[in-house]
mmCIF file of C-alpha atoms in Angstrom:
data_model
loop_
_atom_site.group_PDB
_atom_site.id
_atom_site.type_symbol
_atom_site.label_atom_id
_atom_site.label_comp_id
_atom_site.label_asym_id
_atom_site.label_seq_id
_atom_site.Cartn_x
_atom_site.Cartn_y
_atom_site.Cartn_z
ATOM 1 C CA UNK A 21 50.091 149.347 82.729
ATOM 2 C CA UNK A 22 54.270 149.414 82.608
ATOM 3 C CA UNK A 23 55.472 145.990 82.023
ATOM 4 C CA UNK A 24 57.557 146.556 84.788
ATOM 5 C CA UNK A 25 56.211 144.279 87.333
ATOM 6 C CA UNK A 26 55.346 141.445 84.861
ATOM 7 C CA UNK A 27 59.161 141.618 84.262
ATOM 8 C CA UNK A 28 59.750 141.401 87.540
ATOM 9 C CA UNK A 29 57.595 138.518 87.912
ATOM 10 C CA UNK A 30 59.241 136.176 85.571
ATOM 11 C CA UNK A 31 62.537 137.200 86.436
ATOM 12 C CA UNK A 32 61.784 136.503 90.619
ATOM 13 C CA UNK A 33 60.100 132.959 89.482
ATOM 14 C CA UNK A 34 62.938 132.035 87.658
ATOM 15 C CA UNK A 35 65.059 133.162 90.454
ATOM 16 C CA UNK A 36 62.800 130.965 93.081
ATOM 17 C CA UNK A 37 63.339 128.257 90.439
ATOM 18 C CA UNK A 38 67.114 128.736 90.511
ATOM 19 C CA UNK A 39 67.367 128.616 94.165
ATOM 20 C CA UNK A 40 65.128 126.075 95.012
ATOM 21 C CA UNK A 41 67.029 123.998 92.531
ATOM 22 C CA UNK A 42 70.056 124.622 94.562
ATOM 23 C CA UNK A 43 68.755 124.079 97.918
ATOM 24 C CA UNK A 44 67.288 120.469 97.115
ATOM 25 C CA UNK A 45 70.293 119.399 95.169
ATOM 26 C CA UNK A 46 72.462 120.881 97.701
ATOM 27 C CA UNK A 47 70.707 118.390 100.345
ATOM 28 C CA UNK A 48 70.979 115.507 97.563
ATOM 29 C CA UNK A 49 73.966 114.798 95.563
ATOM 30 C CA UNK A 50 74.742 118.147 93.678
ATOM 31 C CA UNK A 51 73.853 119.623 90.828
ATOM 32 C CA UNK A 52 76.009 118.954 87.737
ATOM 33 C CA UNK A 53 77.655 121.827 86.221
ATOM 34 C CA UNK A 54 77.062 122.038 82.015
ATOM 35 C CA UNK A 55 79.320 125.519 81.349
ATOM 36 C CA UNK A 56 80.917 126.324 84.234
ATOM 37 C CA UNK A 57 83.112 124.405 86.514
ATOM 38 C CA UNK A 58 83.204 123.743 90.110
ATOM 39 C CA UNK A 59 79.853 123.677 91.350
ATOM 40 C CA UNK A 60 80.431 121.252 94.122
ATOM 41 C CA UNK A 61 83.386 123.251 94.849
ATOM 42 C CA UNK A 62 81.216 126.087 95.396
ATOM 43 C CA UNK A 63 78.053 124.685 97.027
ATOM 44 C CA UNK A 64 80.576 122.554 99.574
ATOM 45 C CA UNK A 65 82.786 125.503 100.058
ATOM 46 C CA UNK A 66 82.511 127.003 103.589
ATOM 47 C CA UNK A 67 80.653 130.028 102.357
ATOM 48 C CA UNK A 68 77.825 128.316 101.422
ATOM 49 C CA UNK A 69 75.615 128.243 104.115
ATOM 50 C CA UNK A 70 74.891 131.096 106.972
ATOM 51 C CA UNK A 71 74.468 130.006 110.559
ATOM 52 C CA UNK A 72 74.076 126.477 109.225
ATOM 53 C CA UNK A 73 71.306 127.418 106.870
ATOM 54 C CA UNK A 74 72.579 127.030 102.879
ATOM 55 C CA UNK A 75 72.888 130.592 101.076
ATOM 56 C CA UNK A 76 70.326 129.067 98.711
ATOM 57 C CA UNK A 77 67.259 129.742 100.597
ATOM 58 C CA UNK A 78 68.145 132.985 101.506
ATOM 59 C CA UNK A 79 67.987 133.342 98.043
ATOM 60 C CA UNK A 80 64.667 131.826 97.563
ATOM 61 C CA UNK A 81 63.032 134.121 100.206
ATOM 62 C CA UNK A 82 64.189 137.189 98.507
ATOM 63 C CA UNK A 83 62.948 136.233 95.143
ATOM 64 C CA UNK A 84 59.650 134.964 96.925
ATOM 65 C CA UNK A 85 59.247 138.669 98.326
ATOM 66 C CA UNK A 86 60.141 140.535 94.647
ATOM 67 C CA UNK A 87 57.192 138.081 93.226
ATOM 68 C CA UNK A 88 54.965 138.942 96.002
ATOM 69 C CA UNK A 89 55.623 142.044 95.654
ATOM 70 C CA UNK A 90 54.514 142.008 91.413
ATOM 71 C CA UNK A 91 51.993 139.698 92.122
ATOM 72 C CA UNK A 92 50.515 142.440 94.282
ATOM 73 C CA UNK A 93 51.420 145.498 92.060
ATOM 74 C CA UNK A 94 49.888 143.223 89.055
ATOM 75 C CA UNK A 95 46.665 142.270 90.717
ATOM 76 C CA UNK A 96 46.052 144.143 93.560
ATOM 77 C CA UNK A 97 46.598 147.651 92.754
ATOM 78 C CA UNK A 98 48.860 148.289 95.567
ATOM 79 C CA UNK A 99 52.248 150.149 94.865
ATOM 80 C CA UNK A 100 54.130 147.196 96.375
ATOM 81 C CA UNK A 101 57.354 147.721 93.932
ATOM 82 C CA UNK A 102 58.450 150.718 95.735
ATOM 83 C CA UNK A 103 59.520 148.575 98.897
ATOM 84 C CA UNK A 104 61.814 146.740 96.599
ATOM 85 C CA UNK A 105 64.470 149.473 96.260
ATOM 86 C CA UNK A 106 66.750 148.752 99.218
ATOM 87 C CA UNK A 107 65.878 144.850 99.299
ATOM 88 C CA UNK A 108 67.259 144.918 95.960
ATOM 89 C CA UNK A 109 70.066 146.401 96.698
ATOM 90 C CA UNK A 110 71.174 144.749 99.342
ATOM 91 C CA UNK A 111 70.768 141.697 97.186
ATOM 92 C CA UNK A 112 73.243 143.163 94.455
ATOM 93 C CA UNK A 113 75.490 144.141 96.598
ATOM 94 C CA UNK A 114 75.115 140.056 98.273
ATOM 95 C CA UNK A 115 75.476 138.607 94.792
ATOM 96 C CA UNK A 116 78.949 141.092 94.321
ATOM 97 C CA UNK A 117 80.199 139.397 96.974
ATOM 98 C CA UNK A 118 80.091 136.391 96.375
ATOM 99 C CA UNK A 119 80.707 135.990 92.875
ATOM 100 C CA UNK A 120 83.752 137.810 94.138
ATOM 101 C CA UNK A 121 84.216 134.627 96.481
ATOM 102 C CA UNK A 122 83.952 132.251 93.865
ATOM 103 C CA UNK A 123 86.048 134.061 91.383
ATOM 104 C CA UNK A 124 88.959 134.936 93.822
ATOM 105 C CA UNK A 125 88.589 132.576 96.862
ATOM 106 C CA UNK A 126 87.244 129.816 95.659
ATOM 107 C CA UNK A 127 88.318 129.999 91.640
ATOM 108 C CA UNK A 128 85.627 127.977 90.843
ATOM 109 C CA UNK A 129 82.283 128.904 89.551
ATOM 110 C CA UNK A 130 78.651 127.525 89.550
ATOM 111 C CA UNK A 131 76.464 128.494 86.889
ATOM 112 C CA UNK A 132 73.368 127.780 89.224
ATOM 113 C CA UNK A 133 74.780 130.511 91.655
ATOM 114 C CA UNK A 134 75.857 133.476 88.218
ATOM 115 C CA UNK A 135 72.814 132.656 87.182
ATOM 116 C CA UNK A 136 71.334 134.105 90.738
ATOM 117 C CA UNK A 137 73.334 136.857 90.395
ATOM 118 C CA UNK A 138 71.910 137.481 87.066
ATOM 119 C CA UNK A 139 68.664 137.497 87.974
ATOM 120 C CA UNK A 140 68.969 140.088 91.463
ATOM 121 C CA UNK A 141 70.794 142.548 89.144
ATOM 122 C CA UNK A 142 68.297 142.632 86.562
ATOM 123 C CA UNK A 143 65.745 142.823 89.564
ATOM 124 C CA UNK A 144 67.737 145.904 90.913
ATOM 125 C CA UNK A 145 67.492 147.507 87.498
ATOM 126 C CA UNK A 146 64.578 146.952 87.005
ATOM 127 C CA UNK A 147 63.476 148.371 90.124
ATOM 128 C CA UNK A 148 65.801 150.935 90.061
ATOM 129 C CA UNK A 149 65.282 152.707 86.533
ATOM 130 C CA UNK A 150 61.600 152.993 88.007
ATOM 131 C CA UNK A 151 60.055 156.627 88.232
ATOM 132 C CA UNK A 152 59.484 156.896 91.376
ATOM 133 C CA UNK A 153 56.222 156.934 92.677
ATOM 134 C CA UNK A 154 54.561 160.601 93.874
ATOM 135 C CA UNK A 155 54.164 159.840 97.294
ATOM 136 C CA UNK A 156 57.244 158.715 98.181
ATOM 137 C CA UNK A 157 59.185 161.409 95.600
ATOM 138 C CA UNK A 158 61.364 163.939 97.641
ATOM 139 C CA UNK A 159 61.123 162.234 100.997
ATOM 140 C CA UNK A 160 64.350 160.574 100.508
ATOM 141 C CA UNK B 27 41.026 165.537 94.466
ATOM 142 C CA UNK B 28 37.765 168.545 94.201
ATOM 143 C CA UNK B 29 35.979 168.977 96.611
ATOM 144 C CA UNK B 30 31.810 169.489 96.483
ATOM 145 C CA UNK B 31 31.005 172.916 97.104
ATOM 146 C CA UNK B 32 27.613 172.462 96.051
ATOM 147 C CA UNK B 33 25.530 171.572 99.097
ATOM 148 C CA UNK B 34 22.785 170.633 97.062
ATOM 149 C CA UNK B 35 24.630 167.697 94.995
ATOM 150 C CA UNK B 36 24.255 164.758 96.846
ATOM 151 C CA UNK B 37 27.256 163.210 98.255
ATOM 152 C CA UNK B 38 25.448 159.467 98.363
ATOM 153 C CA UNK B 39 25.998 159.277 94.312
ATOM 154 C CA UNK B 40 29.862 159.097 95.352
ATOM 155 C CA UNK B 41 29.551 156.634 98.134
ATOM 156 C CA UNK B 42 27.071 154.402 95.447
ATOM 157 C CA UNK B 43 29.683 154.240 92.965
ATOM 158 C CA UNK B 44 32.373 153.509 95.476
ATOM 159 C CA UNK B 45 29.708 150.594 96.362
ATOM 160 C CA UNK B 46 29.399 149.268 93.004
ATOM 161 C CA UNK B 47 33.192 149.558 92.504
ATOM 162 C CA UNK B 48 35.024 146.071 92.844
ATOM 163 C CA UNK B 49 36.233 145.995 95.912
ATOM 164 C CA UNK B 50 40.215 145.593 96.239
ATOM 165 C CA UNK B 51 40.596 141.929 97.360
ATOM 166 C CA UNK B 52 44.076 140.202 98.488
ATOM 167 C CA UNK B 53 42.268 136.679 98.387
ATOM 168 C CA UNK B 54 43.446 136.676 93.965
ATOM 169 C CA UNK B 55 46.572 138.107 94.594
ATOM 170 C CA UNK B 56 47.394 135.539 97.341
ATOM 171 C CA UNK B 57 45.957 132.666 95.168
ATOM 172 C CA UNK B 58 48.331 133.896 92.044
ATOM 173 C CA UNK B 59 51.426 134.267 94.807
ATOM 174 C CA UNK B 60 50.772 130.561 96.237
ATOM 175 C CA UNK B 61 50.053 128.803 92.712
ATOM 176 C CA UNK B 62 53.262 130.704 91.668
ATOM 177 C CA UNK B 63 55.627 129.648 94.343
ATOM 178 C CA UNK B 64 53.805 126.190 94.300
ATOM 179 C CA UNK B 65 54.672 125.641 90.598
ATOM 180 C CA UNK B 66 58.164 127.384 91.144
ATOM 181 C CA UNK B 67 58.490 124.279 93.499
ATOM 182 C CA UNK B 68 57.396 121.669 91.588
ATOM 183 C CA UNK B 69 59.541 122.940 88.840
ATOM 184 C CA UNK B 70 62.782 122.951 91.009
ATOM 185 C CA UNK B 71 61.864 119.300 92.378
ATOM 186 C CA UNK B 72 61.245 117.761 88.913
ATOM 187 C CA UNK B 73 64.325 119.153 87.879
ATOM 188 C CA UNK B 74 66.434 117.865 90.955
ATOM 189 C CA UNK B 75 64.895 114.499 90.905
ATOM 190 C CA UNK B 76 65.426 113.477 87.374
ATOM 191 C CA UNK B 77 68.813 112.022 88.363
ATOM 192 C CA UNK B 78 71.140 113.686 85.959
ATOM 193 C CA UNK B 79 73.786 112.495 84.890
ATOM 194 C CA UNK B 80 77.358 114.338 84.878
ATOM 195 C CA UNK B 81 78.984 114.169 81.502
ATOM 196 C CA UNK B 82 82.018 113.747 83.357
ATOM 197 C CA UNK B 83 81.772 111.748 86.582
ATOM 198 C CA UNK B 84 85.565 111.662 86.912
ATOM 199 C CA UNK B 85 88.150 114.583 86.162
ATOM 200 C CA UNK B 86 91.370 114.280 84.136
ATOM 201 C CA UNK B 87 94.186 112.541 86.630
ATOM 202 C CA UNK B 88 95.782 115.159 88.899
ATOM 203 C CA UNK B 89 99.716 115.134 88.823
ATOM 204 C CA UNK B 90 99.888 115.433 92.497
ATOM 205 C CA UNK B 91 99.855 111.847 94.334
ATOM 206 C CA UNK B 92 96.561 112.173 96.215
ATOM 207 C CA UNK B 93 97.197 108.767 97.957
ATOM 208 C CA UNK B 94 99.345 107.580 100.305
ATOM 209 C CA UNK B 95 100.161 109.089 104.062
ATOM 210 C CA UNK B 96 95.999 109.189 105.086
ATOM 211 C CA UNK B 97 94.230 106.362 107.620
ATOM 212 C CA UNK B 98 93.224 103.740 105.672
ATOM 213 C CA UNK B 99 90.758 100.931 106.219
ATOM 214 C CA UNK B 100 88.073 98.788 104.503
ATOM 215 C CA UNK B 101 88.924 95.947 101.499
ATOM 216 C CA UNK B 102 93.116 94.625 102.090
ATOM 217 C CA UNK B 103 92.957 94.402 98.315
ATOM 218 C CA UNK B 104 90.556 96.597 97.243
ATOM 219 C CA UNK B 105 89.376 97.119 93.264
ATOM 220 C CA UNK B 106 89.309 100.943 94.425
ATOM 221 C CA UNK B 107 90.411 103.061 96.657
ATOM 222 C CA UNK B 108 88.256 105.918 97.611
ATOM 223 C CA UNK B 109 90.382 109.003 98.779
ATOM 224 C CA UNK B 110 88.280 111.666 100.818
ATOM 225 C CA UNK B 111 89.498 114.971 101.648
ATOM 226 C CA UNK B 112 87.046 115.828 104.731
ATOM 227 C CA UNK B 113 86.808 118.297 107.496
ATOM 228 C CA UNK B 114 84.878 117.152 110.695
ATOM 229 C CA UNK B 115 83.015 120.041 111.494
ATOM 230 C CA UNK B 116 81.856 120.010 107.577
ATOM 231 C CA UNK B 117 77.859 119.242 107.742
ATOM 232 C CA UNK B 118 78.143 117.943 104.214
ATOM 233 C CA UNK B 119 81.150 115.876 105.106
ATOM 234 C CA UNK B 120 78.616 114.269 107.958
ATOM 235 C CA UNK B 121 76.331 113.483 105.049
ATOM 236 C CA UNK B 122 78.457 111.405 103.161
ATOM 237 C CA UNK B 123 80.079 109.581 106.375
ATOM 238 C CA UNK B 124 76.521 108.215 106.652
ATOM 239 C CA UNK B 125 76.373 107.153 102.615
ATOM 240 C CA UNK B 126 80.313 105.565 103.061
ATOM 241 C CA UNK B 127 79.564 103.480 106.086
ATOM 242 C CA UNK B 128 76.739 102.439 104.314
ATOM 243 C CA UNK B 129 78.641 102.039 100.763
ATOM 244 C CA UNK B 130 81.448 100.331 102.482
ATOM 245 C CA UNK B 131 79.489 97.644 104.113
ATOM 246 C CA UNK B 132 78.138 96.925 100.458
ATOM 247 C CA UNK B 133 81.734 96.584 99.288
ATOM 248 C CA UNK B 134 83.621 95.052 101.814
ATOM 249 C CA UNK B 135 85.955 92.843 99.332
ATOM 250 C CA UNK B 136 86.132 95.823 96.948
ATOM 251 C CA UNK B 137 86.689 99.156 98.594
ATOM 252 C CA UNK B 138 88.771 100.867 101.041
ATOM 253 C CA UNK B 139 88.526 104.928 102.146
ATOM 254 C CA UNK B 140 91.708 106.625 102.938
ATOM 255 C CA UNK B 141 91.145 109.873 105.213
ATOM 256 C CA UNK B 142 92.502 112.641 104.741
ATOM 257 C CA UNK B 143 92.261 115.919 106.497
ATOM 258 C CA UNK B 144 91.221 118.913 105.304
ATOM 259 C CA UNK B 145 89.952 121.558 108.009
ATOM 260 C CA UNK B 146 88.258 124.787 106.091
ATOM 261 C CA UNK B 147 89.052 128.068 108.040
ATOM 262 C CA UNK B 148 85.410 128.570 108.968
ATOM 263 C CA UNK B 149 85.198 125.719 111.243
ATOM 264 C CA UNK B 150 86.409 126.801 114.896
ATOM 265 C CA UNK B 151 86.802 123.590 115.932
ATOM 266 C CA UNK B 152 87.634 121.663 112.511
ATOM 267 C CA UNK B 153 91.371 121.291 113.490
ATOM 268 C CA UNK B 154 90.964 120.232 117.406
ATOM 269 C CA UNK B 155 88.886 117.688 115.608
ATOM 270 C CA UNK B 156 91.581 116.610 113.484
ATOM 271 C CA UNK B 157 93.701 116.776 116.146
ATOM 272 C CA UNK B 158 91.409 114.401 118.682
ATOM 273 C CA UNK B 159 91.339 111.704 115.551
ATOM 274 C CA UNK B 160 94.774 111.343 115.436
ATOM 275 C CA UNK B 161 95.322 112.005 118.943
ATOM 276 C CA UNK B 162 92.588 108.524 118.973
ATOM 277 C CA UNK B 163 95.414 106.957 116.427
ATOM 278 C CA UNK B 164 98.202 107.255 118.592
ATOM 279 C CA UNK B 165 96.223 104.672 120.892
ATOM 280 C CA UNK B 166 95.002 102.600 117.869
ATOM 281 C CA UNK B 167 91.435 104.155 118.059
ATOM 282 C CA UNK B 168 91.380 106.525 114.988
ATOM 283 C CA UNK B 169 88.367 105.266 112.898
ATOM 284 C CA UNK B 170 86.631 105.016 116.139
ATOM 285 C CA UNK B 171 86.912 108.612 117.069
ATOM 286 C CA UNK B 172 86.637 109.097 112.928
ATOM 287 C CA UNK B 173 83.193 107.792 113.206
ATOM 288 C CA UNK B 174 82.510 108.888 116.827
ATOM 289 C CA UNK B 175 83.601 112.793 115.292
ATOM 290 C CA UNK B 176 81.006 112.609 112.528
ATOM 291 C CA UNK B 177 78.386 111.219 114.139
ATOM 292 C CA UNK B 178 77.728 113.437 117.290
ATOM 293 C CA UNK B 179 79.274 116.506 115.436
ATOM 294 C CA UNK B 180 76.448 118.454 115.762
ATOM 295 C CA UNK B 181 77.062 118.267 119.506
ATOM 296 C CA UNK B 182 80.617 119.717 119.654
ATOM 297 C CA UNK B 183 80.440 121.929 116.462
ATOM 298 C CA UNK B 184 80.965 125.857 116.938
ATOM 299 C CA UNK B 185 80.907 125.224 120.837
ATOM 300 C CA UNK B 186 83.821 126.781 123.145
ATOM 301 C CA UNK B 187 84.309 123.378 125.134
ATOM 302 C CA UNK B 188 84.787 121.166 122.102
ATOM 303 C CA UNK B 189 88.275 120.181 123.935
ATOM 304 C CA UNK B 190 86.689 118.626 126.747
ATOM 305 C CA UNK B 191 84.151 117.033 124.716
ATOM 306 C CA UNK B 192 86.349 115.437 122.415
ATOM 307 C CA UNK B 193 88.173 114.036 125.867
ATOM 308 C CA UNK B 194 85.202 112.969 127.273
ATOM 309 C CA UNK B 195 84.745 110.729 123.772
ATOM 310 C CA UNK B 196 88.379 109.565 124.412
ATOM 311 C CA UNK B 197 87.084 107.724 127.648
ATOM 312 C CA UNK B 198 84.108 106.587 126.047
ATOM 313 C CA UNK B 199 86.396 104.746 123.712
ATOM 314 C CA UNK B 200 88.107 103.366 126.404
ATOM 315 C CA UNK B 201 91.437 105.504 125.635
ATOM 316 C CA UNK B 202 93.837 107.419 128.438
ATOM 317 C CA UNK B 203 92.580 110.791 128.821
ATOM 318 C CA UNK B 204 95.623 112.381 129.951
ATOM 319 C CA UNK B 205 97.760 110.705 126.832
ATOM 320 C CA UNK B 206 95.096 111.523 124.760
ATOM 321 C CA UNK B 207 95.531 115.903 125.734
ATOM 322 C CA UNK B 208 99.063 115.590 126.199
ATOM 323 C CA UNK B 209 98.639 114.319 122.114
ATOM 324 C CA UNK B 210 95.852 116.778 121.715
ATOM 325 C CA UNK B 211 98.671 119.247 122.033
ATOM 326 C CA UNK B 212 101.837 117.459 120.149
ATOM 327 C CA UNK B 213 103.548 119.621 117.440
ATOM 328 C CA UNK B 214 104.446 116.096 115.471
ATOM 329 C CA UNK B 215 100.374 115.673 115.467
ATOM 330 C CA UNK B 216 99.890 118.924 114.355
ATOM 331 C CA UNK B 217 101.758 118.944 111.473
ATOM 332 C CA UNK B 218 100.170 115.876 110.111
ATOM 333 C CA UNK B 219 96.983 117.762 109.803
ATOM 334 C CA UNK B 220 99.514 120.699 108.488
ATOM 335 C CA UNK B 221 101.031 117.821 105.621
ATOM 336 C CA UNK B 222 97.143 116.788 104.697
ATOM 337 C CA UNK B 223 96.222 120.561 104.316
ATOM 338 C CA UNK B 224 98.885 121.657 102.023
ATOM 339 C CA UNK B 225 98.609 118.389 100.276
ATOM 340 C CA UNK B 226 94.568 119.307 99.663
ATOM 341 C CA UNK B 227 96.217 122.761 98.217
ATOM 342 C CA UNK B 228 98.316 121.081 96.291
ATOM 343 C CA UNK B 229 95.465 119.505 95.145
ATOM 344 C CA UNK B 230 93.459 122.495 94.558
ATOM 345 C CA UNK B 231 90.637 121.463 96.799
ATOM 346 C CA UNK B 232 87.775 124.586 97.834
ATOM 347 C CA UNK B 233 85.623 122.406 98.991
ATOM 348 C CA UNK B 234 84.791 119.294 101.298
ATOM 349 C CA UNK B 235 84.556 116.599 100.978
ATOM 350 C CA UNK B 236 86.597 115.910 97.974
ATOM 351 C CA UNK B 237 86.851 112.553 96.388
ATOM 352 C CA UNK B 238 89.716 110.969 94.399
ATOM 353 C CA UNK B 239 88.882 107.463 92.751
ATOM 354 C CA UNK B 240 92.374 106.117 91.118
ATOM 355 C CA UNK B 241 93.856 109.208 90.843
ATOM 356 C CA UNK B 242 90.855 111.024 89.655
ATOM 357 C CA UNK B 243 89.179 113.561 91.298
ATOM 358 C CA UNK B 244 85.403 112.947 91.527
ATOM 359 C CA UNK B 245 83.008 115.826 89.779
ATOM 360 C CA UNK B 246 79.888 114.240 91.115
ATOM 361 C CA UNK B 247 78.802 113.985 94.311
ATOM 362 C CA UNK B 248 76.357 110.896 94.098
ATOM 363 C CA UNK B 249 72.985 111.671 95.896
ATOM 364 C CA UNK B 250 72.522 108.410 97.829
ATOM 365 C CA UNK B 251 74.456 104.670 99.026
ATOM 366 C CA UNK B 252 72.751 103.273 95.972
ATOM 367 C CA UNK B 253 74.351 106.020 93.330
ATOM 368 C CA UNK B 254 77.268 105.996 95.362
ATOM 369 C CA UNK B 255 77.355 101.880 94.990
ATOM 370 C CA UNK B 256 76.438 101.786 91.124
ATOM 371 C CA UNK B 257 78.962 104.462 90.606
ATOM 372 C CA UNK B 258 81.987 102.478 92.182
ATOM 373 C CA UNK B 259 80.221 99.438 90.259
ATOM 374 C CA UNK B 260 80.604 100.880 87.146
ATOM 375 C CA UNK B 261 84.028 101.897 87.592
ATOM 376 C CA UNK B 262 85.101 98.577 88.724
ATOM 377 C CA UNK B 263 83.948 97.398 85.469
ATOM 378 C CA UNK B 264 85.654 99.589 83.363
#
């Protein structure tokens, strides 16, 4: 079996780790920064939440999906990783933005939130650098 | 896939195999998926409850004067004064209105909060609210409407009629209406809130609220009255 979806396993429970982190920390006090600087900054900024919901469990439902998703392919023998491709995507191109914010709007960074970023790119390559299955080859 | 031309091999050898085949369940997949997220979740809330301590609770002294010019109230002679940088329609800054009421009735002999405003660009109605505080002041009624603002802000926030709410809270407070929109719309007010904001630039705030203690901005956002309390504690013991 390719290690792919173990891969993407850890890298989407880490990712629910990271966020969940965020979102109860967010609610209670904040979380303390160790390398970068500015995560209150950040996490209080007014791009941090989305019609009043924090950008942190947005996060965790993605990386909830992308581990349902390997759970599935792992265990269930259903091709579930090839409905990952745009959802990853879009989740790159999410994390772009705002690490854009927080390097040129904000100027301050939270390691919590790179560390997100981190994770959805290596998700997207992972995904991405995936032969693509048979059935769905050419249709596109 | 072949197909079985042979009309004398029986088909039912297929279908028994497919029988004896494990069938494809979701039931383990589901139970690996919920002990996963479960454990992802007790990770996240072990790690956010351990109560960590910043390294640095308080960052090096700013050069610009963060004091001086904001609503003041709380201890005459206070041990420290707490400088907040807040925006009204900020659901964070609500948060900790609720934890400085609270901290400031602990401290009454030690602390006093100076206000300052700092309305972030995504807020529709974060300056009218500034505005309708010190429109409040002009009658002698700011921490009133302060309080008043922050309290029933989820009432007024991102709705069209904020205006007429905030007017309606005027009489509540027992203040003239039609002095308090003729101030509603004075320049002089306005650039007060103008004065706070660039001094929060100046002051290279992002985010609200922002905290000074001494001079100092403050890193940490405590989680609760009690860290909040033990915090100011610890710094009046310094």
């Amino acid at each position: 079996m390719s290690p792919r979806p173990v891969v993407l396993l850890a890298l989407s429970f880490l990712g629910m780790v990271d966020t969940l982190y965020l979102a109860f920390t967010r609610g209670a006090g904040l979380p303390v920064c160790h390398v970068t600087e500015g995560c209150g900054d950040v996490l209080t900024s007014a791009y941090s939440e989305v019609g009043g919901i924090p950008l942190p469990w947005f996060g965790f439902v993605f990386y909830a999906v992308v581990f349902a998703a390997a759970v599935f392919e792992v265990t269930g023998g259903i091709a579930a990783l090839r409905y990952l491709r745009w959802p990853t995507l879009a989740a790159v191109a999410v994390s772009l933005i705002l690490t854009g914010i927080q390097g040129f709007v904000l100027e301050a960074w939270c390691e919590y939130c790179l560390t997100s970023g981190a994770l959805s790119t290596l998700i997207f390559l992972t995904v991405w650098t995936a032969r693509r299955p048979p059935d769905i080859a050419g249709t596109v | 896939m072949a197909k079985n031309n042979n009309p004398s091999r029986p088909t039912s050898g297929k279908t028994q195999s497919q029988k004896t085949r494990p069938q494809r369940t979701t039931a383990r997949p589901l139970v690996i998926l919920a002990v996963g997220v479960a454990a992802a979740l007790a990770i996240a809330m072990y790690l956010s409850s351990r109560g960590e301590e910043p390294t640095t609770t308080l960052g090096a002294p700013v050069l610009a004067d963060v004091s001086g010019a904001g609503h003041v109230q709380g201890a005459e002679n206070p041990a420290i004064t707490l400088v907040e940088y807040g925006d009204y329609e900020c659901p964070h800054c609500a948060e900790y209105h609720l934890i400085l009421s609270d901290v400031m009735r602990r401290l009454p002999n030690e602390l006093a909060l100076e206000f300052h405003h700092y309305p972030l660009p995504v807020g529709p109605n974060s300056i009218t609210a500034s505005l309708a505080a010190e429109a409040a002041g002009e009658q002698g009624r700011y921490w009133e409407m302060h309080d008043a603002l922050f309290e029933t802000q989820r009432q007024w926030s991102g709705r069209t009629d904020a205006r007429e709410i905030f007017t309606s809270m005027a009489g509540q407070l027992g203040l003239d209406t039609a002095r308090f929109r003729q101030d509603l719309e004075s320049d002089e007010i306005g650039s007060r809130i103008i004065a706070d904001k660039l001094r929060g630039n100046a002051l290279q705030i992002t985010g609200t609220p922002t905290f000074f203690i001494n001079g100092q901005r403050l890193n940490y956002l405590p989680a609760s009255a009690d860290e909040f309390e033990e915090l100011l504690r610890s710094i009046m013991g310094q």
